[in-house]
Amino acid sequence: MIEQINTIKSCINQAAIACGRNPETIKLVAVSKTKSADMVSKAIKAGITIFGENYIQEAADKIKTLSYPNVSWHFIGHLQTNKAKPAVRLFDLIHTVDSLKLALELNKHAGKMNKVQNILIQVNIGNESSKSGIYSEKTLELVKNLSRLEYVSVKGLMTIPPFFENPEDTRPFFSALRKLKDLIIKETMPHVIINDLSMGMSNDYKVAIQEGATFVRIGTAIFGKRH
Ligand SMILES: *Cc1c(COP(=O)(O)O)cnc(C)c1O
């Protein structure tokens, strides 16, 4: 696993430099869903500092076992409104907010915990009826509504594009998310700072970096196949 982590890190650096970006602007989220606390612990020792988890209970168990300082946990799964409270308790960044209803719940619980919850808006950039995420054309309105909330801070956008064998085929979707971010920056109030783009997984993260990703979410290429 140490070897895989080093390989991914150097590929990220190379991809960034090759397209004229500062590699430090790209953060690696190691996706540890279904992987044991022991494997996560090994990944921490190999230099991983951000983990992405998809299931609240599984994440809670791991986070309790692994109390390392300087390790940050991100939620990247589908979040149900009734899990908003533990999500706020456990995660530094929630990548998958796609409705005002969910954001209001997060805002309520964050307020009670005296925390400002950082979030990304999950956009259904491929307009796939089977997928979570808000549609592109509704995103600006949602960001405007969320900018009024005191305990929620929108940091950027996230997407899971349709799957293609050939990563080149995902490029238009990544590029569309970036354009949407640029449009939102132009249209929203000055205090809304939307910088992050969470896009790119094991198969297509290099293309995502070329298109402006600031978070790449990588599971299989680090931890191996999931069962
Ligand atoms: C599982 C998952 C990933 C990681 O996918 P890999 O192909 O294993 O790198 C990334 N993002 C999300 C939202 C996921 O659910």
Short mmCIF file of C-alpha atoms and ligand atoms in Angstrom, two decimals:
data_model
loop_
_atom_site.label_atom_id
_atom_site.label_comp_id
_atom_site.label_asym_id
_atom_site.label_seq_id
_atom_site.Cartn_x
_atom_site.Cartn_y
_atom_site.Cartn_z
CA MET A 1 0.00 0.00 0.00
CA ILE A 2 2.90 2.36 0.72
CA GLU A 3 4.04 1.86 -2.84
CA GLN A 4 0.57 2.62 -4.26
CA ILE A 5 0.34 5.78 -2.15
CA ASN A 6 3.73 7.01 -3.33
CA THR A 7 2.84 6.24 -6.94
CA ILE A 8 -0.47 8.12 -6.74
CA LYS A 9 1.18 11.10 -5.08
CA SER A 10 3.84 11.37 -7.74
CA CYS A 11 1.26 10.94 -10.52
CA ILE A 12 -0.77 13.78 -9.00
CA ASN A 13 2.32 15.98 -8.88
CA GLN A 14 3.28 15.17 -12.45
CA ALA A 15 -0.23 15.71 -13.77
CA ALA A 16 -0.39 19.08 -12.00
CA ILE A 17 2.98 20.29 -13.22
CA ALA A 18 2.29 19.10 -16.77
CA CYS A 19 -0.74 21.40 -16.96
CA GLY A 20 0.89 24.33 -15.19
CA ARG A 21 -0.77 23.92 -11.80
CA ASN A 22 0.81 24.06 -8.37
CA PRO A 23 0.65 20.47 -7.01
CA GLU A 24 -0.09 21.85 -3.55
CA THR A 25 -3.50 22.99 -4.75
CA ILE A 26 -4.56 19.36 -5.22
CA LYS A 27 -5.49 17.33 -2.16
CA LEU A 28 -5.66 13.57 -2.12
CA VAL A 29 -8.70 12.06 -0.39
CA ALA A 30 -8.03 8.37 0.26
CA VAL A 31 -11.39 6.62 -0.02
CA SER A 32 -11.40 4.02 2.76
CA LYS A 33 -14.99 2.71 2.61
CA THR A 34 -15.16 -1.04 3.43
CA LYS A 35 -11.47 -0.99 4.42
CA SER A 36 -10.46 -1.85 8.00
CA ALA A 37 -9.19 0.56 10.64
CA ASP A 38 -5.93 -1.35 10.45
CA MET A 39 -5.54 -0.54 6.75
CA VAL A 40 -6.42 3.10 7.39
CA SER A 41 -3.82 3.21 10.12
CA LYS A 42 -1.20 1.89 7.70
CA ALA A 43 -2.22 4.54 5.18
CA ILE A 44 -1.81 7.24 7.83
CA LYS A 45 1.69 6.00 8.53
CA ALA A 46 2.37 6.15 4.79
CA GLY A 47 1.47 9.85 4.80
CA ILE A 48 -2.26 10.05 4.01
CA THR A 49 -3.97 12.88 5.91
CA ILE A 50 -7.50 12.93 4.44
CA PHE A 51 -9.89 9.97 4.31
CA GLY A 52 -13.20 9.77 2.51
CA GLU A 53 -15.97 7.60 3.95
CA ASN A 54 -19.41 6.73 2.57
CA TYR A 55 -21.27 5.27 5.53
CA ILE A 56 -21.85 7.04 8.84
CA GLN A 57 -21.72 4.05 11.19
CA GLU A 58 -18.65 2.53 9.53
CA ALA A 59 -16.87 5.88 9.66
CA ALA A 60 -17.84 6.47 13.31
CA ASP A 61 -16.31 3.13 14.31
CA LYS A 62 -13.05 3.87 12.48
CA ILE A 63 -12.76 7.44 13.70
CA LYS A 64 -13.22 6.27 17.29
CA THR A 65 -10.48 3.65 16.89
CA LEU A 66 -8.08 5.96 15.09
CA SER A 67 -7.66 9.16 17.02
CA TYR A 68 -4.69 10.61 15.18
CA PRO A 69 -4.17 14.36 15.22
CA ASN A 70 -3.82 16.00 11.80
CA VAL A 71 -6.04 13.44 10.11
CA SER A 72 -9.12 14.81 8.49
CA TRP A 73 -12.31 12.87 7.64
CA HIS A 74 -14.55 13.73 4.71
CA PHE A 75 -18.02 12.37 4.02
CA ILE A 76 -18.48 11.42 0.36
CA GLY A 77 -21.52 9.11 0.49
CA HIS A 78 -25.21 9.85 0.11
CA LEU A 79 -26.31 11.66 3.28
CA GLN A 80 -29.79 11.17 4.66
CA THR A 81 -31.31 14.04 6.59
CA ASN A 82 -31.70 11.89 9.69
CA LYS A 83 -27.92 11.34 9.76
CA ALA A 84 -27.08 15.03 9.68
CA LYS A 85 -26.21 15.16 13.38
CA PRO A 86 -23.51 12.45 13.42
CA ALA A 87 -22.22 13.76 10.09
CA VAL A 88 -21.60 17.19 11.63
CA ARG A 89 -19.97 15.58 14.65
CA LEU A 90 -17.61 13.41 12.58
CA PHE A 91 -16.61 15.21 9.40
CA ASP A 92 -14.50 18.23 8.50
CA LEU A 93 -15.98 18.40 5.02
CA ILE A 94 -19.20 16.93 3.61
CA HIS A 95 -18.91 16.60 -0.19
CA THR A 96 -22.48 15.54 -0.92
CA VAL A 97 -24.99 18.24 0.01
CA ASP A 98 -27.63 18.44 -2.70
CA SER A 99 -30.69 20.06 -1.14
CA LEU A 100 -31.73 22.97 1.01
CA LYS A 101 -33.52 20.54 3.32
CA LEU A 102 -30.31 18.66 4.10
CA ALA A 103 -28.32 21.87 4.49
CA LEU A 104 -30.89 23.23 6.96
CA GLU A 105 -30.48 20.09 9.09
CA LEU A 106 -26.70 20.42 8.97
CA ASN A 107 -27.01 24.10 9.88
CA LYS A 108 -29.23 23.27 12.86
CA HIS A 109 -26.89 20.64 14.30
CA ALA A 110 -23.74 22.62 13.56
CA GLY A 111 -25.25 25.58 15.42
CA LYS A 112 -25.92 23.42 18.46
CA MET A 113 -22.34 22.16 18.37
CA ASN A 114 -21.02 25.66 17.81
CA LYS A 115 -19.33 24.56 14.61
CA VAL A 116 -19.31 25.93 11.08
CA GLN A 117 -19.76 22.90 8.85
CA ASN A 118 -17.80 23.05 5.61
CA ILE A 119 -19.67 21.53 2.69
CA LEU A 120 -19.52 20.99 -1.05
CA ILE A 121 -22.55 20.89 -3.31
CA GLN A 122 -22.91 17.61 -5.18
CA VAL A 123 -23.93 18.35 -8.76
CA ASN A 124 -25.51 15.75 -11.04
CA ILE A 125 -23.49 17.03 -13.96
CA GLY A 126 -24.53 14.21 -16.31
CA ASN A 127 -28.27 14.70 -15.65
CA GLU A 128 -28.57 11.02 -14.71
CA SER A 129 -31.92 10.19 -13.13
CA SER A 130 -30.33 7.36 -11.11
CA LYS A 131 -27.81 9.61 -9.38
CA SER A 132 -27.86 11.94 -6.39
CA GLY A 133 -26.87 15.55 -6.78
CA ILE A 134 -28.61 18.72 -7.76
CA TYR A 135 -29.00 19.55 -11.44
CA SER A 136 -26.60 22.14 -12.84
CA GLU A 137 -29.27 24.72 -13.58
CA LYS A 138 -30.50 24.64 -9.96
CA THR A 139 -27.08 24.93 -8.37
CA LEU A 140 -26.67 28.70 -8.34
CA GLU A 141 -30.01 29.16 -6.59
CA LEU A 142 -29.06 26.59 -3.94
CA VAL A 143 -25.71 28.27 -3.29
CA LYS A 144 -27.46 31.62 -2.90
CA ASN A 145 -29.89 30.14 -0.38
CA LEU A 146 -27.09 28.43 1.55
CA SER A 147 -25.02 31.59 1.74
CA ARG A 148 -27.60 32.89 4.23
CA LEU A 149 -27.00 30.05 6.68
CA GLU A 150 -24.81 30.87 9.64
CA TYR A 151 -23.33 27.48 10.45
CA VAL A 152 -22.81 26.06 6.97
CA SER A 153 -20.06 27.22 4.64
CA VAL A 154 -20.09 26.24 0.95
CA LYS A 155 -16.52 25.65 -0.20
CA GLY A 156 -17.12 24.29 -3.68
CA LEU A 157 -18.70 21.69 -5.92
CA MET A 158 -18.42 17.92 -6.22
CA THR A 159 -19.49 15.51 -8.91
CA ILE A 160 -19.55 11.83 -9.85
CA PRO A 161 -19.75 11.81 -13.66
CA PRO A 162 -21.14 8.90 -15.66
CA PHE A 163 -18.66 6.02 -15.81
CA PHE A 164 -16.57 5.48 -18.93
CA GLU A 165 -13.77 3.00 -19.53
CA ASN A 166 -11.82 5.70 -21.29
CA PRO A 167 -11.11 8.58 -18.85
CA GLU A 168 -10.98 11.04 -21.76
CA ASP A 169 -14.74 10.61 -22.08
CA THR A 170 -15.27 12.14 -18.62
CA ARG A 171 -13.44 15.34 -19.56
CA PRO A 172 -16.53 17.29 -20.75
CA PHE A 173 -18.25 16.59 -17.41
CA PHE A 174 -15.30 17.80 -15.35
CA SER A 175 -14.99 20.83 -17.56
CA ALA A 176 -18.72 21.55 -17.13
CA LEU A 177 -18.37 21.46 -13.34
CA ARG A 178 -15.51 23.91 -13.53
CA LYS A 179 -17.51 26.28 -15.73
CA LEU A 180 -20.40 26.06 -13.30
CA LYS A 181 -18.08 27.03 -10.47
CA ASP A 182 -16.81 30.03 -12.45
CA LEU A 183 -20.38 31.13 -13.13
CA ILE A 184 -21.30 30.85 -9.44
CA ILE A 185 -18.25 32.86 -8.41
CA LYS A 186 -19.39 35.65 -10.75
CA GLU A 187 -22.99 35.60 -9.58
CA THR A 188 -22.76 35.26 -5.81
CA MET A 189 -21.99 37.66 -3.02
CA PRO A 190 -18.37 38.56 -2.31
CA HIS A 191 -18.22 36.66 0.99
CA VAL A 192 -19.06 33.35 -0.67
CA ILE A 193 -15.72 31.74 -1.45
CA ILE A 194 -16.19 28.80 -3.76
CA ASN A 195 -12.82 27.41 -4.67
CA ASP A 196 -12.92 23.66 -4.41
CA LEU A 197 -13.77 21.12 -7.08
CA SER A 198 -14.03 17.53 -5.82
CA MET A 199 -13.79 15.38 -8.93
CA GLY A 200 -11.77 12.46 -10.23
CA MET A 201 -11.44 8.89 -8.94
CA SER A 202 -8.93 6.06 -9.52
CA ASN A 203 -9.74 5.78 -13.20
CA ASP A 204 -9.88 9.42 -14.23
CA TYR A 205 -8.14 11.64 -11.68
CA LYS A 206 -5.47 12.83 -14.12
CA VAL A 207 -8.09 14.24 -16.46
CA ALA A 208 -9.86 15.79 -13.45
CA ILE A 209 -6.62 17.53 -12.43
CA GLN A 210 -6.23 18.92 -15.93
CA GLU A 211 -9.76 20.28 -15.65
CA GLY A 212 -9.20 21.95 -12.28
CA ALA A 213 -9.86 19.41 -9.49
CA THR A 214 -8.71 20.47 -6.02
CA PHE A 215 -9.81 17.21 -4.35
CA VAL A 216 -9.33 13.84 -6.02
CA ARG A 217 -11.09 10.89 -4.33
CA ILE A 218 -9.11 7.72 -4.76
CA GLY A 219 -9.99 4.31 -3.35
CA THR A 220 -9.12 1.31 -5.51
CA ALA A 221 -5.77 2.63 -6.71
CA ILE A 222 -4.63 2.92 -3.08
CA PHE A 223 -6.36 0.13 -1.16
CA GLY A 224 -7.07 -2.35 -3.95
CA LYS A 225 -10.46 -3.67 -5.09
CA ARG A 226 -13.44 -3.58 -2.73
CA HIS A 227 -15.40 -6.75 -2.09
C1 LIG B 1 -16.01 4.83 -3.77
C2 LIG B 1 -15.93 6.24 -4.18
C3 LIG B 1 -14.74 6.78 -4.72
C4 LIG B 1 -13.50 5.96 -4.99
O1 LIG B 1 -13.60 5.27 -6.20
P1 LIG B 1 -12.37 4.42 -6.78
O2 LIG B 1 -12.77 4.14 -8.17
O3 LIG B 1 -12.24 3.20 -5.92
O4 LIG B 1 -11.16 5.29 -6.70
C5 LIG B 1 -14.72 8.13 -5.04
N1 LIG B 1 -15.80 8.92 -4.84
C6 LIG B 1 -16.94 8.44 -4.32
C7 LIG B 1 -18.08 9.37 -4.14
C8 LIG B 1 -17.04 7.10 -4.00
O5 LIG B 1 -18.22 6.63 -3.51
#
